[in-house]
Amino acid sequence: MSGGPVPVMQIGDTLLVALQGDLDDTTVVSIEEHLTSEVARTGAGGMLIDVSGLSVVDSFIARVLTRMVAMVRLLGAQVAVVGIQPAVAITLVELGVPMGGLDTALNAEQGLALLARLRRADRRAG
C-alpha cells in the first residue's frame, strides 16, 4: 500500500483505490496527482477506482475524475470506475458532466472482469 491522500492497493498489475467521504477540491486534485504518479511508478496495467464511498459528487470532482481517467490511460493503464451510487449518477447526469468515456461497473468484482476484457481487447487490437 502506498502513502498519499488515499491508500492505493496493488493487486498484481492493477491498482485499487477507494474514494470516500466528503472530498474537497484540493484533496481531489492531490488524489489525481498521487494516482497518476502511482501508475507511472508501478507500471500498472490497470486501475480500479471505487467511488462507492462517495455520496455526493459535484461538477468539479466529476471533471477531475474524468481527467484522471484520461491521464491514467495516457500512461498505458486501463481504468474502470466502480460503485457509482444512484444519487451520484443522477447528479452527474443532471449536471451534464460528459462522462461517456468512462468504463464503469457496479462493483469491484465486475470492475476487475471489465479490466480483463479491456486488456484482452487491447492485445487483440495492438
Tab-separated table of N, CA and C in Angstrom, residues 54-125:
chain	number	residue	atom	x	y	z
A	54	LEU	N	-18.558	7.562	-1.965
A	54	LEU	CA	-18.922	8.959	-2.208
A	54	LEU	C	-20.438	9.071	-2.324
A	55	SER	N	-21.025	9.878	-1.482
A	55	SER	CA	-22.469	10.075	-1.568
A	55	SER	C	-22.803	11.366	-2.308
A	56	VAL	N	-21.813	12.222	-2.459
A	56	VAL	CA	-22.011	13.498	-3.149
A	56	VAL	C	-20.831	13.730	-4.086
A	57	VAL	N	-21.140	14.108	-5.312
A	57	VAL	CA	-20.103	14.473	-6.285
A	57	VAL	C	-20.559	15.743	-6.972
A	58	ASP	N	-19.729	16.759	-6.925
A	58	ASP	CA	-20.081	17.983	-7.638
A	58	ASP	C	-19.411	17.981	-9.012
A	59	SER	N	-19.679	19.010	-9.786
A	59	SER	CA	-19.162	19.033	-11.155
A	59	SER	C	-17.639	19.085	-11.186
A	60	PHE	N	-17.007	19.747	-10.192
A	60	PHE	CA	-15.539	19.797	-10.184
A	60	PHE	C	-14.959	18.405	-9.960
A	61	ILE	N	-15.487	17.690	-8.986
A	61	ILE	CA	-14.984	16.339	-8.709
A	61	ILE	C	-15.201	15.452	-9.933
A	62	ALA	N	-16.354	15.570	-10.574
A	62	ALA	CA	-16.623	14.768	-11.770
A	62	ALA	C	-15.628	15.083	-12.879
A	63	ARG	N	-15.341	16.361	-13.085
A	63	ARG	CA	-14.370	16.733	-14.127
A	63	ARG	C	-12.981	16.200	-13.798
A	64	VAL	N	-12.578	16.297	-12.538
A	64	VAL	CA	-11.260	15.780	-12.147
A	64	VAL	C	-11.220	14.266	-12.324
A	65	LEU	N	-12.315	13.596	-11.999
A	65	LEU	CA	-12.359	12.142	-12.163
A	65	LEU	C	-12.192	11.757	-13.633
A	66	THR	N	-12.895	12.434	-14.520
A	66	THR	CA	-12.753	12.110	-15.946
A	66	THR	C	-11.359	12.478	-16.456
A	67	ARG	N	-10.824	13.561	-15.957
A	67	ARG	CA	-9.454	13.963	-16.334
A	67	ARG	C	-8.438	12.938	-15.835
A	68	MET	N	-8.639	12.465	-14.614
A	68	MET	CA	-7.745	11.478	-14.020
A	68	MET	C	-7.767	10.189	-14.840
A	69	VAL	N	-8.944	9.762	-15.253
A	69	VAL	CA	-9.057	8.555	-16.076
A	69	VAL	C	-8.301	8.748	-17.383
A	70	ALA	N	-8.437	9.908	-18.004
A	70	ALA	CA	-7.722	10.172	-19.252
A	70	ALA	C	-6.205	10.134	-19.037
A	71	MET	N	-5.748	10.713	-17.928
A	71	MET	CA	-4.302	10.723	-17.646
A	71	MET	C	-3.776	9.310	-17.434
A	72	VAL	N	-4.508	8.518	-16.675
A	72	VAL	CA	-4.069	7.141	-16.407
A	72	VAL	C	-4.022	6.348	-17.713
A	73	ARG	N	-5.000	6.556	-18.587
A	73	ARG	CA	-4.985	5.864	-19.883
A	73	ARG	C	-3.779	6.281	-20.709
A	74	LEU	N	-3.437	7.571	-20.673
A	74	LEU	CA	-2.249	8.023	-21.397
A	74	LEU	C	-0.980	7.364	-20.878
A	75	LEU	N	-0.998	6.994	-19.605
A	75	LEU	CA	0.149	6.313	-19.008
A	75	LEU	C	0.149	4.818	-19.336
A	76	GLY	N	-0.867	4.366	-20.077
A	76	GLY	CA	-0.879	2.985	-20.547
A	76	GLY	C	-1.673	2.007	-19.721
A	77	ALA	N	-2.471	2.488	-18.794
A	77	ALA	CA	-3.266	1.584	-17.963
A	77	ALA	C	-4.746	1.699	-18.318
A	78	GLN	N	-5.440	0.587	-18.228
A	78	GLN	CA	-6.895	0.597	-18.368
A	78	GLN	C	-7.500	1.038	-17.046
A	79	VAL	N	-8.641	1.704	-17.103
A	79	VAL	CA	-9.273	2.221	-15.890
A	79	VAL	C	-10.749	1.844	-15.876
A	80	ALA	N	-11.231	1.443	-14.716
A	80	ALA	CA	-12.662	1.227	-14.515
A	80	ALA	C	-13.076	1.944	-13.243
A	81	VAL	N	-14.187	2.643	-13.322
A	81	VAL	CA	-14.760	3.313	-12.158
A	81	VAL	C	-15.917	2.446	-11.681
A	82	VAL	N	-15.892	2.075	-10.415
A	82	VAL	CA	-16.917	1.164	-9.897
A	82	VAL	C	-17.628	1.782	-8.702
A	83	GLY	N	-18.843	1.297	-8.483
A	83	GLY	CA	-19.569	1.659	-7.271
A	83	GLY	C	-20.268	3.003	-7.299
A	84	ILE	N	-20.584	3.505	-8.473
A	84	ILE	CA	-21.285	4.788	-8.537
A	84	ILE	C	-22.673	4.611	-7.919
A	85	GLN	N	-22.966	5.389	-6.902
A	85	GLN	CA	-24.251	5.308	-6.218
A	85	GLN	C	-25.335	5.972	-7.073
A	86	PRO	N	-26.583	5.498	-6.965
A	86	PRO	CA	-27.657	6.058	-7.788
A	86	PRO	C	-27.779	7.579	-7.671
A	87	ALA	N	-27.692	8.110	-6.471
A	87	ALA	CA	-27.824	9.565	-6.300
A	87	ALA	C	-26.686	10.301	-7.010
A	88	VAL	N	-25.510	9.717	-6.991
A	88	VAL	CA	-24.359	10.324	-7.667
A	88	VAL	C	-24.572	10.273	-9.183
A	89	ALA	N	-25.063	9.146	-9.688
A	89	ALA	CA	-25.322	9.022	-11.127
A	89	ALA	C	-26.349	10.060	-11.571
A	90	ILE	N	-27.400	10.214	-10.791
A	90	ILE	CA	-28.433	11.197	-11.125
A	90	ILE	C	-27.834	12.601	-11.148
A	91	THR	N	-27.040	12.914	-10.136
A	91	THR	CA	-26.416	14.240	-10.065
A	91	THR	C	-25.515	14.489	-11.267
A	92	LEU	N	-24.709	13.508	-11.618
A	92	LEU	CA	-23.776	13.677	-12.736
A	92	LEU	C	-24.522	13.914	-14.042
A	93	VAL	N	-25.599	13.186	-14.243
A	93	VAL	CA	-26.381	13.370	-15.468
A	93	VAL	C	-27.055	14.739	-15.453
A	94	GLU	N	-27.621	15.116	-14.305
A	94	GLU	CA	-28.281	16.419	-14.211
A	94	GLU	C	-27.307	17.575	-14.404
A	95	LEU	N	-26.065	17.403	-13.950
A	95	LEU	CA	-25.059	18.446	-14.118
A	95	LEU	C	-24.563	18.523	-15.561
A	96	GLY	N	-24.845	17.476	-16.326
A	96	GLY	CA	-24.411	17.464	-17.713
A	96	GLY	C	-22.916	17.254	-17.870
A	97	VAL	N	-22.302	16.618	-16.879
A	97	VAL	CA	-20.864	16.353	-16.955
A	97	VAL	C	-20.637	15.239	-17.976
A	98	PRO	N	-19.847	15.498	-19.019
A	98	PRO	CA	-19.609	14.453	-20.019
A	98	PRO	C	-18.740	13.337	-19.445
A	99	MET	N	-19.342	12.186	-19.232
A	99	MET	CA	-18.615	11.063	-18.653
A	99	MET	C	-18.755	9.828	-19.532
A	100	GLY	N	-19.093	10.042	-20.795
A	100	GLY	CA	-19.314	8.922	-21.699
A	100	GLY	C	-18.079	8.084	-21.956
A	101	GLY	N	-16.902	8.637	-21.725
A	101	GLY	CA	-15.676	7.887	-21.973
A	101	GLY	C	-15.243	6.994	-20.826
A	102	LEU	N	-15.985	7.019	-19.733
A	102	LEU	CA	-15.607	6.204	-18.581
A	102	LEU	C	-16.109	4.781	-18.750
A	103	ASP	N	-15.273	3.823	-18.396
A	103	ASP	CA	-15.708	2.434	-18.296
A	103	ASP	C	-16.120	2.226	-16.856
A	104	THR	N	-17.364	1.775	-16.642
A	104	THR	CA	-17.894	1.654	-15.287
A	104	THR	C	-18.415	0.248	-15.045
A	105	ALA	N	-18.488	-0.096	-13.770
A	105	ALA	CA	-19.061	-1.368	-13.354
A	105	ALA	C	-19.732	-1.153	-12.006
A	106	LEU	N	-20.618	-2.076	-11.666
A	106	LEU	CA	-21.363	-1.926	-10.414
A	106	LEU	C	-20.485	-2.070	-9.178
A	107	ASN	N	-19.537	-3.003	-9.223
A	107	ASN	CA	-18.717	-3.261	-8.033
A	107	ASN	C	-17.303	-3.663	-8.449
A	108	ALA	N	-16.453	-3.892	-7.453
A	108	ALA	CA	-15.042	-4.196	-7.725
A	108	ALA	C	-14.884	-5.494	-8.502
A	109	GLU	N	-15.659	-6.509	-8.171
A	109	GLU	CA	-15.545	-7.781	-8.874
A	109	GLU	C	-15.848	-7.607	-10.363
A	110	GLN	N	-16.937	-6.931	-10.658
A	110	GLN	CA	-17.277	-6.685	-12.059
A	110	GLN	C	-16.265	-5.746	-12.708
A	111	GLY	N	-15.714	-4.835	-11.935
A	111	GLY	CA	-14.702	-3.934	-12.459
A	111	GLY	C	-13.430	-4.662	-12.857
A	112	LEU	N	-13.011	-5.632	-12.050
A	112	LEU	CA	-11.823	-6.414	-12.399
A	112	LEU	C	-12.078	-7.230	-13.673
A	113	ALA	N	-13.277	-7.769	-13.798
A	113	ALA	CA	-13.626	-8.509	-15.025
A	113	ALA	C	-13.631	-7.567	-16.226
A	114	LEU	N	-14.127	-6.360	-16.033
A	114	LEU	CA	-14.125	-5.363	-17.111
A	114	LEU	C	-12.699	-5.016	-17.525
A	115	LEU	N	-11.818	-4.817	-16.551
A	115	LEU	CA	-10.415	-4.511	-16.879
A	115	LEU	C	-9.792	-5.657	-17.674
A	116	ALA	N	-10.090	-6.889	-17.283
A	116	ALA	CA	-9.552	-8.046	-18.012
A	116	ALA	C	-10.042	-8.038	-19.458
A	117	ARG	N	-11.333	-7.737	-19.675
A	117	ARG	CA	-11.867	-7.680	-21.048
A	117	ARG	C	-11.203	-6.560	-21.844
A	118	LEU	N	-11.022	-5.401	-21.215
A	118	LEU	CA	-10.390	-4.273	-21.904
A	118	LEU	C	-8.952	-4.612	-22.295
A	119	ARG	N	-8.243	-5.307	-21.413
A	119	ARG	CA	-6.850	-5.680	-21.720
A	119	ARG	C	-6.787	-6.680	-22.867
A	120	ARG	N	-7.705	-7.668	-22.858
A	120	ARG	CA	-7.729	-8.644	-23.960
A	120	ARG	C	-8.015	-7.924	-25.277
A	121	ALA	N	-8.952	-6.983	-25.257
A	121	ALA	CA	-9.287	-6.241	-26.474
A	121	ALA	C	-8.085	-5.431	-26.955
A	122	ASP	N	-7.331	-4.841	-26.011
A	122	ASP	CA	-6.122	-4.086	-26.376
A	122	ASP	C	-5.084	-4.984	-27.025
A	123	ARG	N	-4.891	-6.180	-26.458
A	123	ARG	CA	-3.895	-7.106	-27.009
A	123	ARG	C	-4.285	-7.536	-28.427
A	124	ARG	N	-5.588	-7.787	-28.633
A	124	ARG	CA	-6.040	-8.190	-29.971
A	124	ARG	C	-5.862	-7.051	-30.970
A	125	ALA	N	-6.110	-5.831	-30.509
A	125	ALA	CA	-6.020	-4.666	-31.408
A	125	ALA	C	-4.576	-4.268	-31.681
